[in-house]
Amino acid sequence: MFPLEPSLYTVKAVLILDNDGERLYAKYYDDTYPSVKEQKAFEKNIFSKTHRTDSEIALLEGLTVVYKSNIDLFFYVVGSSHENEVRSLAVLNCLFDSLSQMLRKNVERRALLENMEGLFLAVDEIVDGGVILESDPQQVVHRVALRGEDVPYSEQTVTQVSTTALVTSFISAYYIVQCGSCTITLFTLYSPET
Amino acid sequence: MIKKFDKKDEESGSGSNPFQHLEKSAVLQEARIFNETPINPRRCLHILTKIIYLLNQGEHFGTMEATEAFFAMTRLFQSNDQTLRRMCYLTIKEMANISEDVIIVTSSLTKDMTGKEDVYRGPAIRALCRITDTTMLQAIERYMKQAIVDKVPSVSSSALVSSLHMVKMSYDVVKRWVNEAQEAASSDNIMVQYHALGLLYHLRKNDRLAVSKMLNKFTKSGLKSPFAYCMLIRIASKLLEETEAGHDSPLFDFIESCLRNKHEMVVYEAASAIVHMPNCTARELAPAVSVLQLFCSSPKAALRYAAVRTLNKVAMKHPSAVTACNLDLENLITDSNRSIATLAITTLLKTGSESSVDRLMKQISSFVSEISDEFKVVVVQAISALCQKYPRKHSVMMNFLSNMLRDDGGFEYKRAIVDCIISIIEENPESKETGLAHLCEFIEDCEHTVLATKILHLLGKEGPRTPSPSKYIRFIFNRVVLESEAVRAAAVSALAKFGAQNDDLLPSVLVLMQRCMMDSDDEVRDRATFYMNVLQQKQKALNAAYIFNGENTHCAPSLNLRALVCVDISGPIQEVRLCLSVSSVPLANTPITEQKTEFAPVATSKLPEKPGPTRQDIYQEQLAAIPEFQGLGSLFKTSEAVQLTEAETEYVVRCVKHTFARHMVFQFDCTNTLNDQLLQKVMVQMEPSEAYEVLHYVPAANLPYSQPGSCYSLVRLPEDDPTAVSCTFSCTLKYLVKDCDPNTGEPDDDGYDDEYVLEDLEVTVADHIQKVLKPNFAAAWDEVGGDFEKEETFALASVRTLDEAVGNIISFLGMQPCERSDKVPENKNSHILFLAGVFRGGHDVLVRSRLALADGVTMQVTVRSSDETVVDIILASVG
């Protein structure tokens, strides 16, 4: 057996779990865990082994798992145990940094759930079918190209928000809604459906 | 609607999840707004997100509902909202396998992939390739080729990666894109380079020459991408291994040069490749080890982990190479990542000195409960290796292992511990009692049947020979009361062994057996009845045959004893043996038809072979197909192959010796290494030195270039002189040569006879003896009895150590060492070697050889057998 078979297929799974070990995002790229039941069991195991320690890497069920936690989120990249751990780490960092930029450094569960489509698109740009597609967070953010996220809303004044809302599309209006109660009026003003 | 949910969100605080209580049917209902005009991109986007979220949570979508949602989604291509379009691509990818007729979006995707919006093109290619099959691939081939060489990196990368995914499905089409991939490989973008290299390798990996050319090109021109470098290193090391090239090859130099790359990823990959290479010398390892040493103090846990894991591997084969890192490893013992700490300690255990063992064991026991099972197994393996290295430390290890055994853990982990304890017991007789006590305690509360039966078997084997065997009886009988059938059966067998070996325990064992005879399980009952009857006879020979050496496997499959139990066992021994032989036939690999007493069937039924075709079975089948060899009886023994030519000569010949009851068949496997010759009527002529008579030659009709063929010789063993067991044959290869065209293999019509002298072939006493393992040698010794016992003393002047003497005797006689007597304890100057075997014809042979070391080695050999001639043969051949 030759353990280091040259291949581009290097990522087995990308997972994001919350504080309770619940799946927020999970993408498996091969048949290591074919059924949802097995996947959830693996996630449970992974979470129980990693949520108390902040130590970046572990060997579980014969797989190398690199991970990172932030506030109430746990990010995992799973590879085979023969995988170059440094490369898996590069994938993990790319995912985290991309999300961090997209969520304006606000990487926590609530913000992530409000930007699920951004997360879906970002992972799609980072790994495709188990092959690392891009490892540079700048490129990933650029390619995901979610509009209306250039300036962090939390730091804007109400006037700024209203001008942004005027010039940008409905999507930005959608985000405005979530900034605070005062912007809800803006939303109702500019949204055609209400 | 959205406003409402936002309000609720805020009220319930940050803990809520807007997707938490999504109902699949409700979401699919909502998806109807996809059909509304004008399209509301924001709402549609939100619904698509919900659908993907549900899919991601593992929600099952039926084909009907998926197809419906998919078709509704296709309408969204009319909107020009970027994010919405991107989510459509994602939905296509996610639904490609669950929805029907996904190819309906082909034209939309083709338009996007060739369009002006760069943001669309890459993802559109990836989505398109997910829904494309081989036939449709032809239609988009042109676009794919263009996309591969596109100057926008995301487009090129997407096309390359998608091509790679499709290699499995349509290799022939993708193969045509090699030139484009080649062009992409010289791109400036690091990811494009990496993907192009990966695709090129996958297309060419079966063509070693092409791979080697490609490597040559890229290693010379240099690449920018660290990912591509990692890939190159893996390809290079694989090629090195396949071609078995020496370490002076340019590929090795390339890998070594990568140790100086500026990217950690590449450096680590190179170091790991060197470490994994077989036959690396310590000098070649040194540079790799020193970069790994640097990584040990990296702030990144992953890098420290990678380094120490690789060092751990080095330490298995070259502990001395790692000693330089001991200080760095010491620092890692307290690492907050327990995996790193464990690896560091186990590495140190391999490289450190005996004095540090205690300290390290103390360290590791402080956190062993925190690490995962995988690492616990690593720890156990390290301990096991340590015990072999420092046998004196076994008490420390035993304590540690018993503590681990009490902790929670999976089967693999427990099995590793049990195996480790068993090996310690076998290596160190003085640890036997503590070890057995720990194991007894373990089976009191053991959920793994396999482990329980294994331990019971061990108890049966070792327990009776300890000073106080009675204390184990309680543990064993508890199993009979409490456990499942398989464990109960194993416990009964173990009990029987105690009864057979300890006369004072026999009455109590019989009482317990009596109880087992009431068991609800057939197998347990049968075993108990059988052992009960055997034990009641109080005959040593019976005990030896049926209790100690009767079964070799600890979790013995059903012995099919039912037929036997009804036999009146008090009859003469022979009669019982016949009955047993009938019932044990299903277990044996070679059924013995003759039931005469001198053909004791015990021989084959005891061979330590696993069920299923063995090498010998395969040969037996091959030989049986040749008419000349019919009527020889069953194949008794097949020897290992002997080379009769030097390597790299014109013709390569090796010989396999098959021994039958009265004949031997020599199988010559010949290979013709000349591509301009065809050999015909190939046979090996043999001239025996003794009274062996060559009866038949079976030639090989044709022997074309590089296709191995076999010819055979049948030889009758001398019947009038049974002691002539060894013989030398001078062999000559005879054949008809026809010259032929090296390219087509077309031979000329005319040929000429030629011959080729081979090396002499020896038949030795080992060819007449089959190895048999007797788990309890003393019992077997008594069973055979002293009727034909002979003893002689020899001086082995040329041998200097006991180890060497033992090795020589075993290989000379070809018999099975028993009771682990092939291992000579250190610093002893006398040793007893026990050997067991079956001589051709089915006679048990046992050899006890006392060795004493003085100037040379003096050896006193005692041979017992059921046949007198055999004893003479053995002694004569030793002398």
PDB file of C-alpha atoms in Angstrom, chain B residues 361-484:
ATOM      1  CA  MET B 361       4.828   6.756  32.262  1.00  0.00           C
ATOM      2  CA  LYS B 362       3.857   8.948  35.189  1.00  0.00           C
ATOM      3  CA  GLN B 363       3.404  11.908  32.845  1.00  0.00           C
ATOM      4  CA  ILE B 364       1.243  10.047  30.432  1.00  0.00           C
ATOM      5  CA  SER B 365      -0.997   8.504  33.063  1.00  0.00           C
ATOM      6  CA  SER B 366      -1.857  12.020  34.226  1.00  0.00           C
ATOM      7  CA  PHE B 367      -3.855  12.708  31.071  1.00  0.00           C
ATOM      8  CA  VAL B 368      -4.511   9.366  29.440  1.00  0.00           C
ATOM      9  CA  SER B 369      -8.216   9.719  30.112  1.00  0.00           C
ATOM     10  CA  GLU B 370      -8.383  12.899  28.045  1.00  0.00           C
ATOM     11  CA  ILE B 371      -7.120  11.518  24.761  1.00  0.00           C
ATOM     12  CA  SER B 372      -9.016   9.738  22.033  1.00  0.00           C
ATOM     13  CA  ASP B 373      -9.009   5.972  21.547  1.00  0.00           C
ATOM     14  CA  GLU B 374      -6.731   6.207  18.538  1.00  0.00           C
ATOM     15  CA  PHE B 375      -4.012   7.715  20.654  1.00  0.00           C
ATOM     16  CA  LYS B 376      -4.582   5.341  23.496  1.00  0.00           C
ATOM     17  CA  VAL B 377      -3.843   2.520  21.057  1.00  0.00           C
ATOM     18  CA  VAL B 378      -0.657   4.363  20.050  1.00  0.00           C
ATOM     19  CA  VAL B 379       0.315   4.526  23.714  1.00  0.00           C
ATOM     20  CA  VAL B 380      -0.353   0.823  24.222  1.00  0.00           C
ATOM     21  CA  GLN B 381       1.725  -0.048  21.182  1.00  0.00           C
ATOM     22  CA  ALA B 382       4.566   2.058  22.489  1.00  0.00           C
ATOM     23  CA  ILE B 383       4.371   0.254  25.826  1.00  0.00           C
ATOM     24  CA  SER B 384       4.345  -3.084  24.074  1.00  0.00           C
ATOM     25  CA  ALA B 385       7.502  -2.166  22.167  1.00  0.00           C
ATOM     26  CA  LEU B 386       9.056  -0.904  25.349  1.00  0.00           C
ATOM     27  CA  CYS B 387       8.442  -4.151  27.176  1.00  0.00           C
ATOM     28  CA  GLN B 388      10.400  -6.004  24.566  1.00  0.00           C
ATOM     29  CA  LYS B 389      13.223  -3.534  24.821  1.00  0.00           C
ATOM     30  CA  TYR B 390      13.373  -3.277  28.598  1.00  0.00           C
ATOM     31  CA  PRO B 391      11.956  -6.497  30.002  1.00  0.00           C
ATOM     32  CA  ARG B 392      12.871  -5.421  33.522  1.00  0.00           C
ATOM     33  CA  LYS B 393      10.304  -2.621  33.405  1.00  0.00           C
ATOM     34  CA  HIS B 394       7.408  -4.994  33.043  1.00  0.00           C
ATOM     35  CA  SER B 395       6.027  -4.382  36.530  1.00  0.00           C
ATOM     36  CA  VAL B 396       5.632  -0.654  35.863  1.00  0.00           C
ATOM     37  CA  MET B 397       3.991  -1.389  32.521  1.00  0.00           C
ATOM     38  CA  MET B 398       1.723  -4.045  33.920  1.00  0.00           C
ATOM     39  CA  ASN B 399       0.379  -1.651  36.532  1.00  0.00           C
ATOM     40  CA  PHE B 400      -0.187   1.006  33.937  1.00  0.00           C
ATOM     41  CA  LEU B 401      -1.901  -1.378  31.554  1.00  0.00           C
ATOM     42  CA  SER B 402      -4.191  -2.713  34.232  1.00  0.00           C
ATOM     43  CA  ASN B 403      -5.260   0.838  35.045  1.00  0.00           C
ATOM     44  CA  MET B 404      -5.953   1.473  31.383  1.00  0.00           C
ATOM     45  CA  LEU B 405      -7.907  -1.740  31.195  1.00  0.00           C
ATOM     46  CA  ARG B 406     -10.252  -0.438  33.885  1.00  0.00           C
ATOM     47  CA  ASP B 407     -10.950   2.793  31.997  1.00  0.00           C
ATOM     48  CA  ASP B 408     -13.628   3.175  29.397  1.00  0.00           C
ATOM     49  CA  GLY B 409     -12.674   2.494  25.837  1.00  0.00           C
ATOM     50  CA  GLY B 410     -13.652   0.867  22.575  1.00  0.00           C
ATOM     51  CA  PHE B 411     -12.921  -2.643  21.409  1.00  0.00           C
ATOM     52  CA  GLU B 412      -9.754  -1.808  19.457  1.00  0.00           C
ATOM     53  CA  TYR B 413      -8.296  -0.134  22.487  1.00  0.00           C
ATOM     54  CA  LYS B 414      -9.119  -2.977  24.857  1.00  0.00           C
ATOM     55  CA  ARG B 415      -7.840  -5.514  22.404  1.00  0.00           C
ATOM     56  CA  ALA B 416      -4.536  -3.677  22.100  1.00  0.00           C
ATOM     57  CA  ILE B 417      -4.164  -3.748  25.879  1.00  0.00           C
ATOM     58  CA  VAL B 418      -5.060  -7.419  26.168  1.00  0.00           C
ATOM     59  CA  ASP B 419      -2.643  -8.332  23.371  1.00  0.00           C
ATOM     60  CA  CYS B 420       0.036  -6.306  25.059  1.00  0.00           C
ATOM     61  CA  ILE B 421      -0.480  -7.991  28.435  1.00  0.00           C
ATOM     62  CA  ILE B 422      -0.482 -11.416  26.799  1.00  0.00           C
ATOM     63  CA  SER B 423       2.779 -10.680  25.035  1.00  0.00           C
ATOM     64  CA  ILE B 424       4.328  -9.496  28.299  1.00  0.00           C
ATOM     65  CA  ILE B 425       3.225 -12.699  29.995  1.00  0.00           C
ATOM     66  CA  GLU B 426       4.768 -14.749  27.241  1.00  0.00           C
ATOM     67  CA  GLU B 427       8.027 -12.833  27.291  1.00  0.00           C
ATOM     68  CA  ASN B 428       8.466 -12.638  31.046  1.00  0.00           C
ATOM     69  CA  PRO B 429       7.567 -15.722  33.032  1.00  0.00           C
ATOM     70  CA  GLU B 430       7.817 -13.804  36.326  1.00  0.00           C
ATOM     71  CA  SER B 431       5.050 -11.436  35.262  1.00  0.00           C
ATOM     72  CA  LYS B 432       2.694 -14.292  34.541  1.00  0.00           C
ATOM     73  CA  GLU B 433       0.771 -14.289  37.795  1.00  0.00           C
ATOM     74  CA  THR B 434       0.154 -10.552  38.003  1.00  0.00           C
ATOM     75  CA  GLY B 435      -0.800 -10.480  34.336  1.00  0.00           C
ATOM     76  CA  LEU B 436      -3.259 -13.323  34.663  1.00  0.00           C
ATOM     77  CA  ALA B 437      -4.752 -11.696  37.752  1.00  0.00           C
ATOM     78  CA  HIS B 438      -5.351  -8.470  35.835  1.00  0.00           C
ATOM     79  CA  LEU B 439      -6.929 -10.324  32.959  1.00  0.00           C
ATOM     80  CA  CYS B 440      -9.151 -12.295  35.328  1.00  0.00           C
ATOM     81  CA  GLU B 441     -10.355  -9.074  36.805  1.00  0.00           C
ATOM     82  CA  PHE B 442     -10.997  -7.708  33.321  1.00  0.00           C
ATOM     83  CA  ILE B 443     -13.180 -10.596  32.156  1.00  0.00           C
ATOM     84  CA  GLU B 444     -15.316 -10.160  35.245  1.00  0.00           C
ATOM     85  CA  ASP B 445     -16.733  -7.133  33.466  1.00  0.00           C
ATOM     86  CA  CYS B 446     -15.970  -7.497  29.770  1.00  0.00           C
ATOM     87  CA  GLU B 447     -18.502  -6.848  27.066  1.00  0.00           C
ATOM     88  CA  HIS B 448     -16.363  -8.130  24.178  1.00  0.00           C
ATOM     89  CA  THR B 449     -16.923 -11.826  23.533  1.00  0.00           C
ATOM     90  CA  VAL B 450     -13.770 -12.167  21.434  1.00  0.00           C
ATOM     91  CA  LEU B 451     -11.588 -10.813  24.212  1.00  0.00           C
ATOM     92  CA  ALA B 452     -13.273 -12.912  26.870  1.00  0.00           C
ATOM     93  CA  THR B 453     -12.783 -16.144  24.905  1.00  0.00           C
ATOM     94  CA  LYS B 454      -9.202 -15.208  24.142  1.00  0.00           C
ATOM     95  CA  ILE B 455      -8.437 -14.633  27.797  1.00  0.00           C
ATOM     96  CA  LEU B 456     -10.216 -17.814  28.857  1.00  0.00           C
ATOM     97  CA  HIS B 457      -8.116 -19.766  26.419  1.00  0.00           C
ATOM     98  CA  LEU B 458      -4.981 -18.183  27.825  1.00  0.00           C
ATOM     99  CA  LEU B 459      -6.095 -19.001  31.360  1.00  0.00           C
ATOM    100  CA  GLY B 460      -6.625 -22.599  30.345  1.00  0.00           C
ATOM    101  CA  LYS B 461      -3.168 -22.739  28.841  1.00  0.00           C
ATOM    102  CA  GLU B 462      -1.179 -20.937  31.511  1.00  0.00           C
ATOM    103  CA  GLY B 463      -3.314 -21.203  34.643  1.00  0.00           C
ATOM    104  CA  PRO B 464      -2.823 -24.907  35.457  1.00  0.00           C
ATOM    105  CA  ARG B 465       0.933 -24.468  35.486  1.00  0.00           C
ATOM    106  CA  THR B 466       0.989 -21.650  38.022  1.00  0.00           C
ATOM    107  CA  PRO B 467       1.700 -22.375  41.708  1.00  0.00           C
ATOM    108  CA  SER B 468      -1.914 -21.902  42.775  1.00  0.00           C
ATOM    109  CA  PRO B 469      -4.199 -22.831  39.929  1.00  0.00           C
ATOM    110  CA  SER B 470      -7.274 -23.058  42.133  1.00  0.00           C
ATOM    111  CA  LYS B 471      -7.762 -19.307  42.316  1.00  0.00           C
ATOM    112  CA  TYR B 472      -8.484 -19.080  38.584  1.00  0.00           C
ATOM    113  CA  ILE B 473     -11.252 -21.656  38.722  1.00  0.00           C
ATOM    114  CA  ARG B 474     -13.586 -19.192  40.395  1.00  0.00           C
ATOM    115  CA  PHE B 475     -13.117 -16.607  37.654  1.00  0.00           C
ATOM    116  CA  ILE B 476     -13.635 -19.150  34.935  1.00  0.00           C
ATOM    117  CA  PHE B 477     -16.724 -20.687  36.468  1.00  0.00           C
ATOM    118  CA  ASN B 478     -18.247 -17.249  36.983  1.00  0.00           C
ATOM    119  CA  ARG B 479     -18.171 -16.925  33.198  1.00  0.00           C
ATOM    120  CA  VAL B 480     -20.061 -20.175  32.834  1.00  0.00           C
ATOM    121  CA  VAL B 481     -22.770 -18.742  35.014  1.00  0.00           C
ATOM    122  CA  LEU B 482     -22.985 -15.258  33.614  1.00  0.00           C
ATOM    123  CA  GLU B 483     -21.959 -15.026  29.985  1.00  0.00           C
ATOM    124  CA  SER B 484     -23.132 -15.721  26.444  1.00  0.00           C
TER     125      SER B 484
END
